[in-house]
Coordinates of C-alpha atoms in Angstrom, one line a residue:
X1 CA 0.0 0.0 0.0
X2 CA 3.0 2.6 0.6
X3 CA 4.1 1.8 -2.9
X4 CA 1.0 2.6 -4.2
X5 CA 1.0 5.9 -2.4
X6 CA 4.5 6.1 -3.3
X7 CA 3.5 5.8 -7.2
X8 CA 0.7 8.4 -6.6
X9 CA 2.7 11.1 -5.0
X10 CA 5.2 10.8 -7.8
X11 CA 2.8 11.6 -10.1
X12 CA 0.9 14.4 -8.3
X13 CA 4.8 16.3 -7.8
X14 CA 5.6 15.8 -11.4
X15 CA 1.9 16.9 -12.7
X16 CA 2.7 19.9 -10.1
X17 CA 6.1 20.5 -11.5
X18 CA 5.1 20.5 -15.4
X19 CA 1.9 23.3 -14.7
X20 CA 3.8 25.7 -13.0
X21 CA 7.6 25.3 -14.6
X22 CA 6.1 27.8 -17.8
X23 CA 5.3 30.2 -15.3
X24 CA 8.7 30.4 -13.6
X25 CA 10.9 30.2 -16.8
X26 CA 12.3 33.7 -17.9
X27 CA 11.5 35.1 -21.2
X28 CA 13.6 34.5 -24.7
X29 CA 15.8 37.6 -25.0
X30 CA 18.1 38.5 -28.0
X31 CA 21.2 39.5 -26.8
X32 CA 23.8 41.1 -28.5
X33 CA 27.7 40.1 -27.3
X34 CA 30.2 43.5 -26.9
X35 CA 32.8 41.0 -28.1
X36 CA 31.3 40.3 -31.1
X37 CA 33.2 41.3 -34.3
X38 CA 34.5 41.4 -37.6
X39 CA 37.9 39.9 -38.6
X40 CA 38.4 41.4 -41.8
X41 CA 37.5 45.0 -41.9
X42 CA 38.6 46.0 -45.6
X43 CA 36.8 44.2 -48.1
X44 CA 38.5 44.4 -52.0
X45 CA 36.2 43.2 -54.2
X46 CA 36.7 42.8 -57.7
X47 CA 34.2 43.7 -60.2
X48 CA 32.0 41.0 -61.6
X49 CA 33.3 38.0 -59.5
X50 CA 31.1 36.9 -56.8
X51 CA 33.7 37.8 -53.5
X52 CA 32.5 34.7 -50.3
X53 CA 34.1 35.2 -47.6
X54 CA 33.1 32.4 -44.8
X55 CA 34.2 32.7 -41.4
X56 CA 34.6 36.5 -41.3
X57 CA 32.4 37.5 -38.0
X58 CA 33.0 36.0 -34.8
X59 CA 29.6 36.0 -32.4
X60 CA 30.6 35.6 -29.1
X61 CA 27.8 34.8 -26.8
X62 CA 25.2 36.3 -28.5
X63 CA 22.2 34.8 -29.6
X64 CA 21.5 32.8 -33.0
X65 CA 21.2 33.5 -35.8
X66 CA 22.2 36.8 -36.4
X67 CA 21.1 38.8 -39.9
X68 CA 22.9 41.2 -41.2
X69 CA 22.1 43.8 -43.9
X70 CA 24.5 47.0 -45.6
X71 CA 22.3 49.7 -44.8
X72 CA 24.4 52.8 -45.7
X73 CA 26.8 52.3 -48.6
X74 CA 29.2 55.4 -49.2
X75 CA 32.4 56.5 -50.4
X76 CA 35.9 56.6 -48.3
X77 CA 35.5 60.5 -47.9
X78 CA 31.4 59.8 -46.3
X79 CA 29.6 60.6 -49.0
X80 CA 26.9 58.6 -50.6
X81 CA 27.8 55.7 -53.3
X82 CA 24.4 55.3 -55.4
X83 CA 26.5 53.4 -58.4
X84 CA 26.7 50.4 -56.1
X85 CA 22.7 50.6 -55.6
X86 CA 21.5 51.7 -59.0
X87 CA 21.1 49.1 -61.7
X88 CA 23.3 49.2 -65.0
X89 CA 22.6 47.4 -68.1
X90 CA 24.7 44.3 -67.9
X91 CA 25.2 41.4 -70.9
X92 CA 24.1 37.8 -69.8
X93 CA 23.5 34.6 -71.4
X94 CA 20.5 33.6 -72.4
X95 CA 21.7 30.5 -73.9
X96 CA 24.8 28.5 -72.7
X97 CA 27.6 29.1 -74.5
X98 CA 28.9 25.3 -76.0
X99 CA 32.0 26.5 -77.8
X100 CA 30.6 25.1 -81.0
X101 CA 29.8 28.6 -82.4
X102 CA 31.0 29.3 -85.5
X103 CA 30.9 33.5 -85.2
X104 CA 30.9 36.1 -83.3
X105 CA 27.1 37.3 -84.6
X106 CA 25.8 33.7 -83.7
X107 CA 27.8 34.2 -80.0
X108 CA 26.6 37.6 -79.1
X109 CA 22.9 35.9 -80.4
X110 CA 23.4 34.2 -77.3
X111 CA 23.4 37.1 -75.1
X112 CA 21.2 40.1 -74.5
X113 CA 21.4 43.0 -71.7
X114 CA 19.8 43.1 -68.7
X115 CA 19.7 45.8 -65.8
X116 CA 21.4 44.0 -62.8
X117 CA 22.8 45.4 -59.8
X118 CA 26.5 45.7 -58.9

C-alpha cells in the first residue's frame, strides 16, 4: 500500500512541476555580445566576380542567428555611393555558350542586356 502511495505522489509532484515550470521560466531575450566582431575589416572586391568570404564574424555569446544587412553604402570621404545601388545594363546569357559557335554574330545571339545590380 506505501508503494501505491508512493506511485501516486510521484505523479501528483511531477503533474505539479510541469503546470507551474512555464510560469517560472524567464522570457527568450536577443542579446547582442560586446565581443562580437568582424575579422576582416577591408573588403577588395573585384568587379563582376562573386567575393564569399566564410568565417569573417566572430559572435561571441550572442544569440543565433544573427542577420545582417549594408544599410548605408558610401564612399571613403562619407559621401553617398548610389553606383553600387542603382542598376546598370549588364550582358548575360540567355543560352549556354557550348563553344561550338562558328561566329561572333551567332555568340553575341546568345546574349542580350539586362539591368542587374552591382
Amino acid at each position: 500500500m506505501n508503494k501505491i502511495y508512493g506511485y501516486i505522489g510521484a505523479v501528483v509532484a511531477g503533474l505539479l512541476q510541469l503546470s507551474c515550470a512555464e510560469k517560472f521560466l524567464p522570457d527568450s531575450l536577443d542579446a547582442f555580445d560586446k565581443d562580437a566582431g568582424f575579422t576582416t575589416t577591408l573588403y577588395r572586391p573585384v568587379l563582376g566576380r562573386n567575393n564569399v568570404i566564410s568565417d569573417n564574424f566572430s559572435p561571441g555569446n550572442s544569440t543565433q542567428p544573427l542577420t545582417f544587412a549594408i544599410t548605408r553604402v558610401v564612399r571613403n570621404n562619407g559621401s553617398e555611393a548610389p553606383e553600387l545601388t542603382e542598376e546598370f545594363p549588364v550582358k548575360v546569357w540567355k543560352s549556354p555558350y557550348l563553344g561550338t559557335e562558328t561566329s561572333l554574330e551567332k555568340i553575341e545571339a546568345k546574349r542580350v542586356y539586362e539591368n542587374r545590380s552591382l
